[in-house]
Amino acid sequence: MTENQMEWSRKRDELVSAVKQLGFPRELGEQIAKQLGSPKAMDRMLAYLYNVKPRTAELIVDEMLAICSDIDNWHNKKAAEEANARYNQMLYYGLGAEETD
């Protein structure tokens, strides 16, 4: 198992434990970890769980969806920045020209 896989596994276990401590089923924690997909996103969710201590599963799922939306927005922003950089490069160097380093 790689270091990244071990970190993901540790964060998943911590998230599942936090969800269970709030009185929700283990499966909810497992599905939330699966949807979030990264240790950093799980850290954000853990901070929410520890600080807010939501009383309903709907609140937990709503926060998970908000975190996923933030991540998607970040990915879209980065893709737009990359497209803009390539467009500016095309304007500067012209069509068919390759930039040399």
PDB file of N, CA and C in Angstrom:
ATOM      1  N   MET A   1       0.850  -1.178   0.000  1.00  0.00           N
ATOM      2  CA  MET A   1       0.000   0.000   0.000  1.00  0.00           C
ATOM      3  C   MET A   1       0.895   1.240   0.000  1.00  0.00           C
ATOM      4  N   THR A   2       0.587   2.196  -0.861  1.00  0.00           N
ATOM      5  CA  THR A   2       1.399   3.407  -0.951  1.00  0.00           C
ATOM      6  C   THR A   2       1.087   4.347   0.208  1.00  0.00           C
ATOM      7  N   GLU A   3       1.927   5.346   0.358  1.00  0.00           N
ATOM      8  CA  GLU A   3       1.727   6.334   1.420  1.00  0.00           C
ATOM      9  C   GLU A   3       0.398   7.071   1.237  1.00  0.00           C
ATOM     10  N   ASN A   4       0.056   7.418  -0.009  1.00  0.00           N
ATOM     11  CA  ASN A   4      -1.207   8.104  -0.275  1.00  0.00           C
ATOM     12  C   ASN A   4      -2.404   7.227   0.086  1.00  0.00           C
ATOM     13  N   GLN A   5      -2.315   5.960  -0.227  1.00  0.00           N
ATOM     14  CA  GLN A   5      -3.402   5.041   0.103  1.00  0.00           C
ATOM     15  C   GLN A   5      -3.552   4.890   1.610  1.00  0.00           C
ATOM     16  N   MET A   6      -2.418   4.849   2.315  1.00  0.00           N
ATOM     17  CA  MET A   6      -2.476   4.741   3.774  1.00  0.00           C
ATOM     18  C   MET A   6      -3.081   6.001   4.379  1.00  0.00           C
ATOM     19  N   GLU A   7      -2.716   7.174   3.850  1.00  0.00           N
ATOM     20  CA  GLU A   7      -3.285   8.422   4.356  1.00  0.00           C
ATOM     21  C   GLU A   7      -4.792   8.460   4.094  1.00  0.00           C
ATOM     22  N   TRP A   8      -5.203   8.059   2.891  1.00  0.00           N
ATOM     23  CA  TRP A   8      -6.620   8.041   2.564  1.00  0.00           C
ATOM     24  C   TRP A   8      -7.367   7.105   3.516  1.00  0.00           C
ATOM     25  N   SER A   9      -6.785   5.944   3.776  1.00  0.00           N
ATOM     26  CA  SER A   9      -7.404   4.963   4.662  1.00  0.00           C
ATOM     27  C   SER A   9      -7.527   5.499   6.087  1.00  0.00           C
ATOM     28  N   ARG A  10      -6.484   6.175   6.573  1.00  0.00           N
ATOM     29  CA  ARG A  10      -6.537   6.748   7.923  1.00  0.00           C
ATOM     30  C   ARG A  10      -7.627   7.812   8.031  1.00  0.00           C
ATOM     31  N   LYS A  11      -7.693   8.682   7.026  1.00  0.00           N
ATOM     32  CA  LYS A  11      -8.705   9.742   7.046  1.00  0.00           C
ATOM     33  C   LYS A  11     -10.106   9.162   6.936  1.00  0.00           C
ATOM     34  N   ARG A  12     -10.276   8.133   6.104  1.00  0.00           N
ATOM     35  CA  ARG A  12     -11.581   7.478   5.981  1.00  0.00           C
ATOM     36  C   ARG A  12     -12.003   6.896   7.324  1.00  0.00           C
ATOM     37  N   ASP A  13     -11.071   6.214   7.997  1.00  0.00           N
ATOM     38  CA  ASP A  13     -11.383   5.624   9.295  1.00  0.00           C
ATOM     39  C   ASP A  13     -11.733   6.697  10.323  1.00  0.00           C
ATOM     40  N   GLU A  14     -11.003   7.809  10.301  1.00  0.00           N
ATOM     41  CA  GLU A  14     -11.291   8.900  11.230  1.00  0.00           C
ATOM     42  C   GLU A  14     -12.664   9.512  10.944  1.00  0.00           C
ATOM     43  N   LEU A  15     -12.991   9.666   9.677  1.00  0.00           N
ATOM     44  CA  LEU A  15     -14.289  10.228   9.299  1.00  0.00           C
ATOM     45  C   LEU A  15     -15.421   9.294   9.702  1.00  0.00           C
ATOM     46  N   VAL A  16     -15.259   8.013   9.436  1.00  0.00           N
ATOM     47  CA  VAL A  16     -16.284   7.031   9.820  1.00  0.00           C
ATOM     48  C   VAL A  16     -16.467   7.044  11.333  1.00  0.00           C
ATOM     49  N   SER A  17     -15.383   7.107  12.070  1.00  0.00           N
ATOM     50  CA  SER A  17     -15.457   7.145  13.532  1.00  0.00           C
ATOM     51  C   SER A  17     -16.185   8.402  14.020  1.00  0.00           C
ATOM     52  N   ALA A  18     -15.897   9.540  13.413  1.00  0.00           N
ATOM     53  CA  ALA A  18     -16.551  10.795  13.814  1.00  0.00           C
ATOM     54  C   ALA A  18     -18.049  10.738  13.540  1.00  0.00           C
ATOM     55  N   VAL A  19     -18.425  10.165  12.407  1.00  0.00           N
ATOM     56  CA  VAL A  19     -19.848  10.045  12.069  1.00  0.00           C
ATOM     57  C   VAL A  19     -20.534   9.111  13.062  1.00  0.00           C
ATOM     58  N   LYS A  20     -19.888   8.000  13.395  1.00  0.00           N
ATOM     59  CA  LYS A  20     -20.459   7.061  14.364  1.00  0.00           C
ATOM     60  C   LYS A  20     -20.600   7.693  15.746  1.00  0.00           C
ATOM     61  N   GLN A  21     -19.628   8.493  16.151  1.00  0.00           N
ATOM     62  CA  GLN A  21     -19.687   9.149  17.459  1.00  0.00           C
ATOM     63  C   GLN A  21     -20.861  10.119  17.555  1.00  0.00           C
ATOM     64  N   LEU A  22     -21.276  10.641  16.412  1.00  0.00           N
ATOM     65  CA  LEU A  22     -22.435  11.540  16.398  1.00  0.00           C
ATOM     66  C   LEU A  22     -23.748  10.767  16.377  1.00  0.00           C
ATOM     67  N   GLY A  23     -23.663   9.437  16.324  1.00  0.00           N
ATOM     68  CA  GLY A  23     -24.859   8.608  16.401  1.00  0.00           C
ATOM     69  C   GLY A  23     -25.425   8.176  15.066  1.00  0.00           C
ATOM     70  N   PHE A  24     -24.653   8.298  14.016  1.00  0.00           N
ATOM     71  CA  PHE A  24     -25.105   7.910  12.683  1.00  0.00           C
ATOM     72  C   PHE A  24     -24.467   6.578  12.291  1.00  0.00           C
ATOM     73  N   PRO A  25     -25.056   5.892  11.312  1.00  0.00           N
ATOM     74  CA  PRO A  25     -24.495   4.588  10.908  1.00  0.00           C
ATOM     75  C   PRO A  25     -23.139   4.706  10.223  1.00  0.00           C
ATOM     76  N   ARG A  26     -22.376   3.670  10.388  1.00  0.00           N
ATOM     77  CA  ARG A  26     -21.046   3.575   9.785  1.00  0.00           C
ATOM     78  C   ARG A  26     -21.099   3.764   8.264  1.00  0.00           C
ATOM     79  N   GLU A  27     -22.137   3.222   7.647  1.00  0.00           N
ATOM     80  CA  GLU A  27     -22.277   3.294   6.195  1.00  0.00           C
ATOM     81  C   GLU A  27     -22.345   4.738   5.702  1.00  0.00           C
ATOM     82  N   LEU A  28     -22.948   5.620   6.481  1.00  0.00           N
ATOM     83  CA  LEU A  28     -23.008   7.033   6.103  1.00  0.00           C
ATOM     84  C   LEU A  28     -21.601   7.612   6.022  1.00  0.00           C
ATOM     85  N   GLY A  29     -20.787   7.324   7.018  1.00  0.00           N
ATOM     86  CA  GLY A  29     -19.409   7.798   7.013  1.00  0.00           C
ATOM     87  C   GLY A  29     -18.612   7.245   5.859  1.00  0.00           C
ATOM     88  N   GLU A  30     -18.819   5.963   5.552  1.00  0.00           N
ATOM     89  CA  GLU A  30     -18.093   5.339   4.440  1.00  0.00           C
ATOM     90  C   GLU A  30     -18.479   5.974   3.108  1.00  0.00           C
ATOM     91  N   GLN A  31     -19.768   6.235   2.915  1.00  0.00           N
ATOM     92  CA  GLN A  31     -20.218   6.840   1.665  1.00  0.00           C
ATOM     93  C   GLN A  31     -19.745   8.287   1.531  1.00  0.00           C
ATOM     94  N   ILE A  32     -19.723   8.999   2.638  1.00  0.00           N
ATOM     95  CA  ILE A  32     -19.232  10.379   2.598  1.00  0.00           C
ATOM     96  C   ILE A  32     -17.754  10.394   2.245  1.00  0.00           C
ATOM     97  N   ALA A  33     -16.976   9.521   2.850  1.00  0.00           N
ATOM     98  CA  ALA A  33     -15.548   9.435   2.535  1.00  0.00           C
ATOM     99  C   ALA A  33     -15.346   9.101   1.063  1.00  0.00           C
ATOM    100  N   LYS A  34     -16.143   8.185   0.548  1.00  0.00           N
ATOM    101  CA  LYS A  34     -16.037   7.781  -0.852  1.00  0.00           C
ATOM    102  C   LYS A  34     -16.355   8.961  -1.774  1.00  0.00           C
ATOM    103  N   GLN A  35     -17.389   9.724  -1.448  1.00  0.00           N
ATOM    104  CA  GLN A  35     -17.776  10.862  -2.281  1.00  0.00           C
ATOM    105  C   GLN A  35     -16.746  11.986  -2.224  1.00  0.00           C
ATOM    106  N   LEU A  36     -16.199  12.233  -1.047  1.00  0.00           N
ATOM    107  CA  LEU A  36     -15.216  13.314  -0.911  1.00  0.00           C
ATOM    108  C   LEU A  36     -13.936  12.975  -1.661  1.00  0.00           C
ATOM    109  N   GLY A  37     -13.464  11.756  -1.506  1.00  0.00           N
ATOM    110  CA  GLY A  37     -12.399  11.260  -2.352  1.00  0.00           C
ATOM    111  C   GLY A  37     -10.972  11.642  -2.016  1.00  0.00           C
ATOM    112  N   SER A  38     -10.745  12.632  -1.178  1.00  0.00           N
ATOM    113  CA  SER A  38      -9.356  12.996  -0.868  1.00  0.00           C
ATOM    114  C   SER A  38      -9.206  13.283   0.619  1.00  0.00           C
ATOM    115  N   PRO A  39      -8.017  13.049   1.148  1.00  0.00           N
ATOM    116  CA  PRO A  39      -7.791  13.332   2.565  1.00  0.00           C
ATOM    117  C   PRO A  39      -8.040  14.804   2.924  1.00  0.00           C
ATOM    118  N   LYS A  40      -7.688  15.704   2.023  1.00  0.00           N
ATOM    119  CA  LYS A  40      -7.894  17.129   2.305  1.00  0.00           C
ATOM    120  C   LYS A  40      -9.386  17.446   2.425  1.00  0.00           C
ATOM    121  N   ALA A  41     -10.189  16.886   1.534  1.00  0.00           N
ATOM    122  CA  ALA A  41     -11.639  17.093   1.609  1.00  0.00           C
ATOM    123  C   ALA A  41     -12.205  16.456   2.876  1.00  0.00           C
ATOM    124  N   MET A  42     -11.671  15.293   3.230  1.00  0.00           N
ATOM    125  CA  MET A  42     -12.128  14.639   4.459  1.00  0.00           C
ATOM    126  C   MET A  42     -11.748  15.463   5.688  1.00  0.00           C
ATOM    127  N   ASP A  43     -10.585  16.124   5.654  1.00  0.00           N
ATOM    128  CA  ASP A  43     -10.201  17.017   6.749  1.00  0.00           C
ATOM    129  C   ASP A  43     -11.208  18.149   6.907  1.00  0.00           C
ATOM    130  N   ARG A  44     -11.654  18.710   5.795  1.00  0.00           N
ATOM    131  CA  ARG A  44     -12.665  19.768   5.854  1.00  0.00           C
ATOM    132  C   ARG A  44     -13.953  19.248   6.480  1.00  0.00           C
ATOM    133  N   MET A  45     -14.347  18.044   6.101  1.00  0.00           N
ATOM    134  CA  MET A  45     -15.559  17.450   6.645  1.00  0.00           C
ATOM    135  C   MET A  45     -15.393  17.149   8.126  1.00  0.00           C
ATOM    136  N   LEU A  46     -14.226  16.661   8.510  1.00  0.00           N
ATOM    137  CA  LEU A  46     -13.970  16.385   9.925  1.00  0.00           C
ATOM    138  C   LEU A  46     -14.042  17.668  10.754  1.00  0.00           C
ATOM    139  N   ALA A  47     -13.493  18.753  10.236  1.00  0.00           N
ATOM    140  CA  ALA A  47     -13.559  20.027  10.949  1.00  0.00           C
ATOM    141  C   ALA A  47     -15.012  20.427  11.170  1.00  0.00           C
ATOM    142  N   TYR A  48     -15.835  20.245  10.144  1.00  0.00           N
ATOM    143  CA  TYR A  48     -17.263  20.546  10.264  1.00  0.00           C
ATOM    144  C   TYR A  48     -17.901  19.662  11.334  1.00  0.00           C
ATOM    145  N   LEU A  49     -17.635  18.365  11.277  1.00  0.00           N
ATOM    146  CA  LEU A  49     -18.250  17.443  12.232  1.00  0.00           C
ATOM    147  C   LEU A  49     -17.838  17.746  13.669  1.00  0.00           C
ATOM    148  N   TYR A  50     -16.551  18.038  13.876  1.00  0.00           N
ATOM    149  CA  TYR A  50     -16.059  18.295  15.222  1.00  0.00           C
ATOM    150  C   TYR A  50     -16.568  19.633  15.774  1.00  0.00           C
ATOM    151  N   ASN A  51     -16.680  20.634  14.916  1.00  0.00           N
ATOM    152  CA  ASN A  51     -17.064  21.966  15.387  1.00  0.00           C
ATOM    153  C   ASN A  51     -18.568  22.190  15.435  1.00  0.00           C
ATOM    154  N   VAL A  52     -19.297  21.706  14.447  1.00  0.00           N
ATOM    155  CA  VAL A  52     -20.734  21.968  14.375  1.00  0.00           C
ATOM    156  C   VAL A  52     -21.542  20.893  15.098  1.00  0.00           C
ATOM    157  N   LYS A  53     -21.068  19.662  15.051  1.00  0.00           N
ATOM    158  CA  LYS A  53     -21.781  18.524  15.629  1.00  0.00           C
ATOM    159  C   LYS A  53     -23.235  18.480  15.135  1.00  0.00           C
ATOM    160  N   PRO A  54     -23.402  18.262  13.819  1.00  0.00           N
ATOM    161  CA  PRO A  54     -24.747  18.272  13.241  1.00  0.00           C
ATOM    162  C   PRO A  54     -25.635  17.185  13.842  1.00  0.00           C
ATOM    163  N   ARG A  55     -26.928  17.484  13.919  1.00  0.00           N
ATOM    164  CA  ARG A  55     -27.862  16.546  14.550  1.00  0.00           C
ATOM    165  C   ARG A  55     -28.638  15.695  13.560  1.00  0.00           C
ATOM    166  N   THR A  56     -28.543  16.019  12.279  1.00  0.00           N
ATOM    167  CA  THR A  56     -29.265  15.217  11.289  1.00  0.00           C
ATOM    168  C   THR A  56     -28.311  14.780  10.174  1.00  0.00           C
ATOM    169  N   ALA A  57     -28.657  13.659   9.565  1.00  0.00           N
ATOM    170  CA  ALA A  57     -27.865  13.163   8.444  1.00  0.00           C
ATOM    171  C   ALA A  57     -27.941  14.131   7.272  1.00  0.00           C
ATOM    172  N   GLU A  58     -29.065  14.822   7.138  1.00  0.00           N
ATOM    173  CA  GLU A  58     -29.230  15.776   6.044  1.00  0.00           C
ATOM    174  C   GLU A  58     -28.204  16.892   6.124  1.00  0.00           C
ATOM    175  N   LEU A  59     -27.918  17.365   7.336  1.00  0.00           N
ATOM    176  CA  LEU A  59     -26.910  18.422   7.500  1.00  0.00           C
ATOM    177  C   LEU A  59     -25.522  17.920   7.112  1.00  0.00           C
ATOM    178  N   ILE A  60     -25.230  16.687   7.452  1.00  0.00           N
ATOM    179  CA  ILE A  60     -23.932  16.114   7.099  1.00  0.00           C
ATOM    180  C   ILE A  60     -23.812  15.984   5.586  1.00  0.00           C
ATOM    181  N   VAL A  61     -24.848  15.463   4.960  1.00  0.00           N
ATOM    182  CA  VAL A  61     -24.830  15.287   3.505  1.00  0.00           C
ATOM    183  C   VAL A  61     -24.772  16.642   2.810  1.00  0.00           C
ATOM    184  N   ASP A  62     -25.493  17.623   3.336  1.00  0.00           N
ATOM    185  CA  ASP A  62     -25.464  18.962   2.745  1.00  0.00           C
ATOM    186  C   ASP A  62     -24.056  19.546   2.777  1.00  0.00           C
ATOM    187  N   GLU A  63     -23.346  19.364   3.881  1.00  0.00           N
ATOM    188  CA  GLU A  63     -21.967  19.861   3.968  1.00  0.00           C
ATOM    189  C   GLU A  63     -21.062  19.109   3.004  1.00  0.00           C
ATOM    190  N   MET A  64     -21.265  17.798   2.883  1.00  0.00           N
ATOM    191  CA  MET A  64     -20.480  17.018   1.933  1.00  0.00           C
ATOM    192  C   MET A  64     -20.688  17.543   0.515  1.00  0.00           C
ATOM    193  N   LEU A  65     -21.936  17.827   0.169  1.00  0.00           N
ATOM    194  CA  LEU A  65     -22.230  18.352  -1.167  1.00  0.00           C
ATOM    195  C   LEU A  65     -21.597  19.721  -1.370  1.00  0.00           C
ATOM    196  N   ALA A  66     -21.579  20.535  -0.330  1.00  0.00           N
ATOM    197  CA  ALA A  66     -20.952  21.854  -0.433  1.00  0.00           C
ATOM    198  C   ALA A  66     -19.445  21.718  -0.658  1.00  0.00           C
ATOM    199  N   ILE A  67     -18.812  20.800   0.042  1.00  0.00           N
ATOM    200  CA  ILE A  67     -17.380  20.573  -0.133  1.00  0.00           C
ATOM    201  C   ILE A  67     -17.101  20.060  -1.546  1.00  0.00           C
ATOM    202  N   CYS A  68     -17.914  19.119  -2.017  1.00  0.00           N
ATOM    203  CA  CYS A  68     -17.741  18.603  -3.382  1.00  0.00           C
ATOM    204  C   CYS A  68     -17.924  19.714  -4.408  1.00  0.00           C
ATOM    205  N   SER A  69     -18.881  20.591  -4.171  1.00  0.00           N
ATOM    206  CA  SER A  69     -19.119  21.712  -5.077  1.00  0.00           C
ATOM    207  C   SER A  69     -17.919  22.654  -5.097  1.00  0.00           C
ATOM    208  N   ASP A  70     -17.353  22.934  -3.933  1.00  0.00           N
ATOM    209  CA  ASP A  70     -16.152  23.781  -3.864  1.00  0.00           C
ATOM    210  C   ASP A  70     -15.001  23.165  -4.658  1.00  0.00           C
ATOM    211  N   ILE A  71     -14.832  21.871  -4.533  1.00  0.00           N
ATOM    212  CA  ILE A  71     -13.761  21.176  -5.246  1.00  0.00           C
ATOM    213  C   ILE A  71     -13.994  21.252  -6.753  1.00  0.00           C
ATOM    214  N   ASP A  72     -15.238  21.019  -7.178  1.00  0.00           N
ATOM    215  CA  ASP A  72     -15.559  21.113  -8.608  1.00  0.00           C
ATOM    216  C   ASP A  72     -15.315  22.524  -9.126  1.00  0.00           C
ATOM    217  N   ASN A  73     -15.710  23.520  -8.348  1.00  0.00           N
ATOM    218  CA  ASN A  73     -15.479  24.907  -8.758  1.00  0.00           C
ATOM    219  C   ASN A  73     -13.993  25.201  -8.893  1.00  0.00           C
ATOM    220  N   TRP A  74     -13.187  24.685  -7.983  1.00  0.00           N
ATOM    221  CA  TRP A  74     -11.740  24.891  -8.039  1.00  0.00           C
ATOM    222  C   TRP A  74     -11.175  24.250  -9.310  1.00  0.00           C
ATOM    223  N   HIS A  75     -11.623  23.009  -9.613  1.00  0.00           N
ATOM    224  CA  HIS A  75     -11.151  22.329 -10.825  1.00  0.00           C
ATOM    225  C   HIS A  75     -11.541  23.119 -12.072  1.00  0.00           C
ATOM    226  N   ASN A  76     -12.771  23.621 -12.101  1.00  0.00           N
ATOM    227  CA  ASN A  76     -13.221  24.405 -13.248  1.00  0.00           C
ATOM    228  C   ASN A  76     -12.414  25.688 -13.395  1.00  0.00           C
ATOM    229  N   LYS A  77     -12.097  26.322 -12.276  1.00  0.00           N
ATOM    230  CA  LYS A  77     -11.298  27.549 -12.310  1.00  0.00           C
ATOM    231  C   LYS A  77      -9.909  27.262 -12.881  1.00  0.00           C
ATOM    232  N   LYS A  78      -9.298  26.177 -12.420  1.00  0.00           N
ATOM    233  CA  LYS A  78      -7.967  25.824 -12.914  1.00  0.00           C
ATOM    234  C   LYS A  78      -7.999  25.491 -14.406  1.00  0.00           C
ATOM    235  N   ALA A  79      -9.035  24.802 -14.848  1.00  0.00           N
ATOM    236  CA  ALA A  79      -9.158  24.487 -16.272  1.00  0.00           C
ATOM    237  C   ALA A  79      -9.332  25.760 -17.093  1.00  0.00           C
ATOM    238  N   ALA A  80     -10.126  26.704 -16.584  1.00  0.00           N
ATOM    239  CA  ALA A  80     -10.324  27.969 -17.293  1.00  0.00           C
ATOM    240  C   ALA A  80      -9.027  28.772 -17.340  1.00  0.00           C
ATOM    241  N   GLU A  81      -8.264  28.765 -16.256  1.00  0.00           N
ATOM    242  CA  GLU A  81      -6.979  29.466 -16.243  1.00  0.00           C
ATOM    243  C   GLU A  81      -6.017  28.865 -17.259  1.00  0.00           C
ATOM    244  N   GLU A  82      -6.001  27.541 -17.352  1.00  0.00           N
ATOM    245  CA  GLU A  82      -5.130  26.867 -18.318  1.00  0.00           C
ATOM    246  C   GLU A  82      -5.550  27.207 -19.739  1.00  0.00           C
ATOM    247  N   ALA A  83      -6.859  27.185 -19.995  1.00  0.00           N
ATOM    248  CA  ALA A  83      -7.347  27.528 -21.334  1.00  0.00           C
ATOM    249  C   ALA A  83      -7.015  28.975 -21.675  1.00  0.00           C
ATOM    250  N   ASN A  84      -7.148  29.864 -20.705  1.00  0.00           N
ATOM    251  CA  ASN A  84      -6.827  31.269 -20.928  1.00  0.00           C
ATOM    252  C   ASN A  84      -5.333  31.453 -21.209  1.00  0.00           C
ATOM    253  N   ALA A  85      -4.491  30.727 -20.479  1.00  0.00           N
ATOM    254  CA  ALA A  85      -3.049  30.820 -20.710  1.00  0.00           C
ATOM    255  C   ALA A  85      -2.696  30.332 -22.113  1.00  0.00           C
ATOM    256  N   ARG A  86      -3.310  29.251 -22.554  1.00  0.00           N
ATOM    257  CA  ARG A  86      -3.050  28.742 -23.904  1.00  0.00           C
ATOM    258  C   ARG A  86      -3.554  29.719 -24.964  1.00  0.00           C
ATOM    259  N   TYR A  87      -4.697  30.325 -24.722  1.00  0.00           N
ATOM    260  CA  TYR A  87      -5.247  31.305 -25.660  1.00  0.00           C
ATOM    261  C   TYR A  87      -4.314  32.517 -25.766  1.00  0.00           C
ATOM    262  N   ASN A  88      -3.851  32.996 -24.622  1.00  0.00           N
ATOM    263  CA  ASN A  88      -2.915  34.124 -24.633  1.00  0.00           C
ATOM    264  C   ASN A  88      -1.614  33.758 -25.333  1.00  0.00           C
ATOM    265  N   GLN A  89      -1.159  32.542 -25.146  1.00  0.00           N
ATOM    266  CA  GLN A  89       0.044  32.069 -25.819  1.00  0.00           C
ATOM    267  C   GLN A  89      -0.170  32.058 -27.333  1.00  0.00           C
ATOM    268  N   MET A  90      -1.354  31.597 -27.746  1.00  0.00           N
ATOM    269  CA  MET A  90      -1.667  31.575 -29.172  1.00  0.00           C
ATOM    270  C   MET A  90      -1.697  33.000 -29.735  1.00  0.00           C
ATOM    271  N   LEU A  91      -2.267  33.938 -28.981  1.00  0.00           N
ATOM    272  CA  LEU A  91      -2.311  35.321 -29.444  1.00  0.00           C
ATOM    273  C   LEU A  91      -0.905  35.905 -29.563  1.00  0.00           C
ATOM    274  N   TYR A  92      -0.057  35.577 -28.621  1.00  0.00           N
ATOM    275  CA  TYR A  92       1.293  36.127 -28.583  1.00  0.00           C
ATOM    276  C   TYR A  92       2.169  35.525 -29.684  1.00  0.00           C
ATOM    277  N   TYR A  93       2.121  34.184 -29.826  1.00  0.00           N
ATOM    278  CA  TYR A  93       3.017  33.502 -30.763  1.00  0.00           C
ATOM    279  C   TYR A  93       2.363  33.227 -32.114  1.00  0.00           C
ATOM    280  N   GLY A  94       1.056  33.322 -32.208  1.00  0.00           N
ATOM    281  CA  GLY A  94       0.358  33.052 -33.461  1.00  0.00           C
ATOM    282  C   GLY A  94      -0.049  31.593 -33.568  1.00  0.00           C
ATOM    283  N   LEU A  95      -0.864  31.295 -34.551  1.00  0.00           N
ATOM    284  CA  LEU A  95      -1.333  29.941 -34.761  1.00  0.00           C
ATOM    285  C   LEU A  95      -0.212  29.064 -35.321  1.00  0.00           C
ATOM    286  N   GLY A  96      -0.132  27.852 -34.820  1.00  0.00           N
ATOM    287  CA  GLY A  96       0.828  26.888 -35.342  1.00  0.00           C
ATOM    288  C   GLY A  96       2.253  27.078 -34.843  1.00  0.00           C
ATOM    289  N   ALA A  97       2.505  28.125 -34.095  1.00  0.00           N
ATOM    290  CA  ALA A  97       3.863  28.348 -33.577  1.00  0.00           C
ATOM    291  C   ALA A  97       3.980  27.677 -32.218  1.00  0.00           C
ATOM    292  N   GLU A  98       5.089  27.065 -31.986  1.00  0.00           N
ATOM    293  CA  GLU A  98       5.365  26.436 -30.707  1.00  0.00           C
ATOM    294  C   GLU A  98       6.311  27.305 -29.911  1.00  0.00           C
ATOM    295  N   GLU A  99       6.045  27.446 -28.640  1.00  0.00           N
ATOM    296  CA  GLU A  99       6.938  28.213 -27.771  1.00  0.00           C
ATOM    297  C   GLU A  99       8.175  27.366 -27.487  1.00  0.00           C
ATOM    298  N   THR A 100       9.337  27.973 -27.560  1.00  0.00           N
ATOM    299  CA  THR A 100      10.569  27.259 -27.226  1.00  0.00           C
ATOM    300  C   THR A 100      11.066  27.765 -25.889  1.00  0.00           C
ATOM    301  N   ASP A 101      11.540  26.841 -25.091  1.00  0.00           N
ATOM    302  CA  ASP A 101      12.038  27.223 -23.751  1.00  0.00           C
ATOM    303  C   ASP A 101      13.484  27.575 -23.791  1.00  0.00           C
TER     304      ASP A 101
END
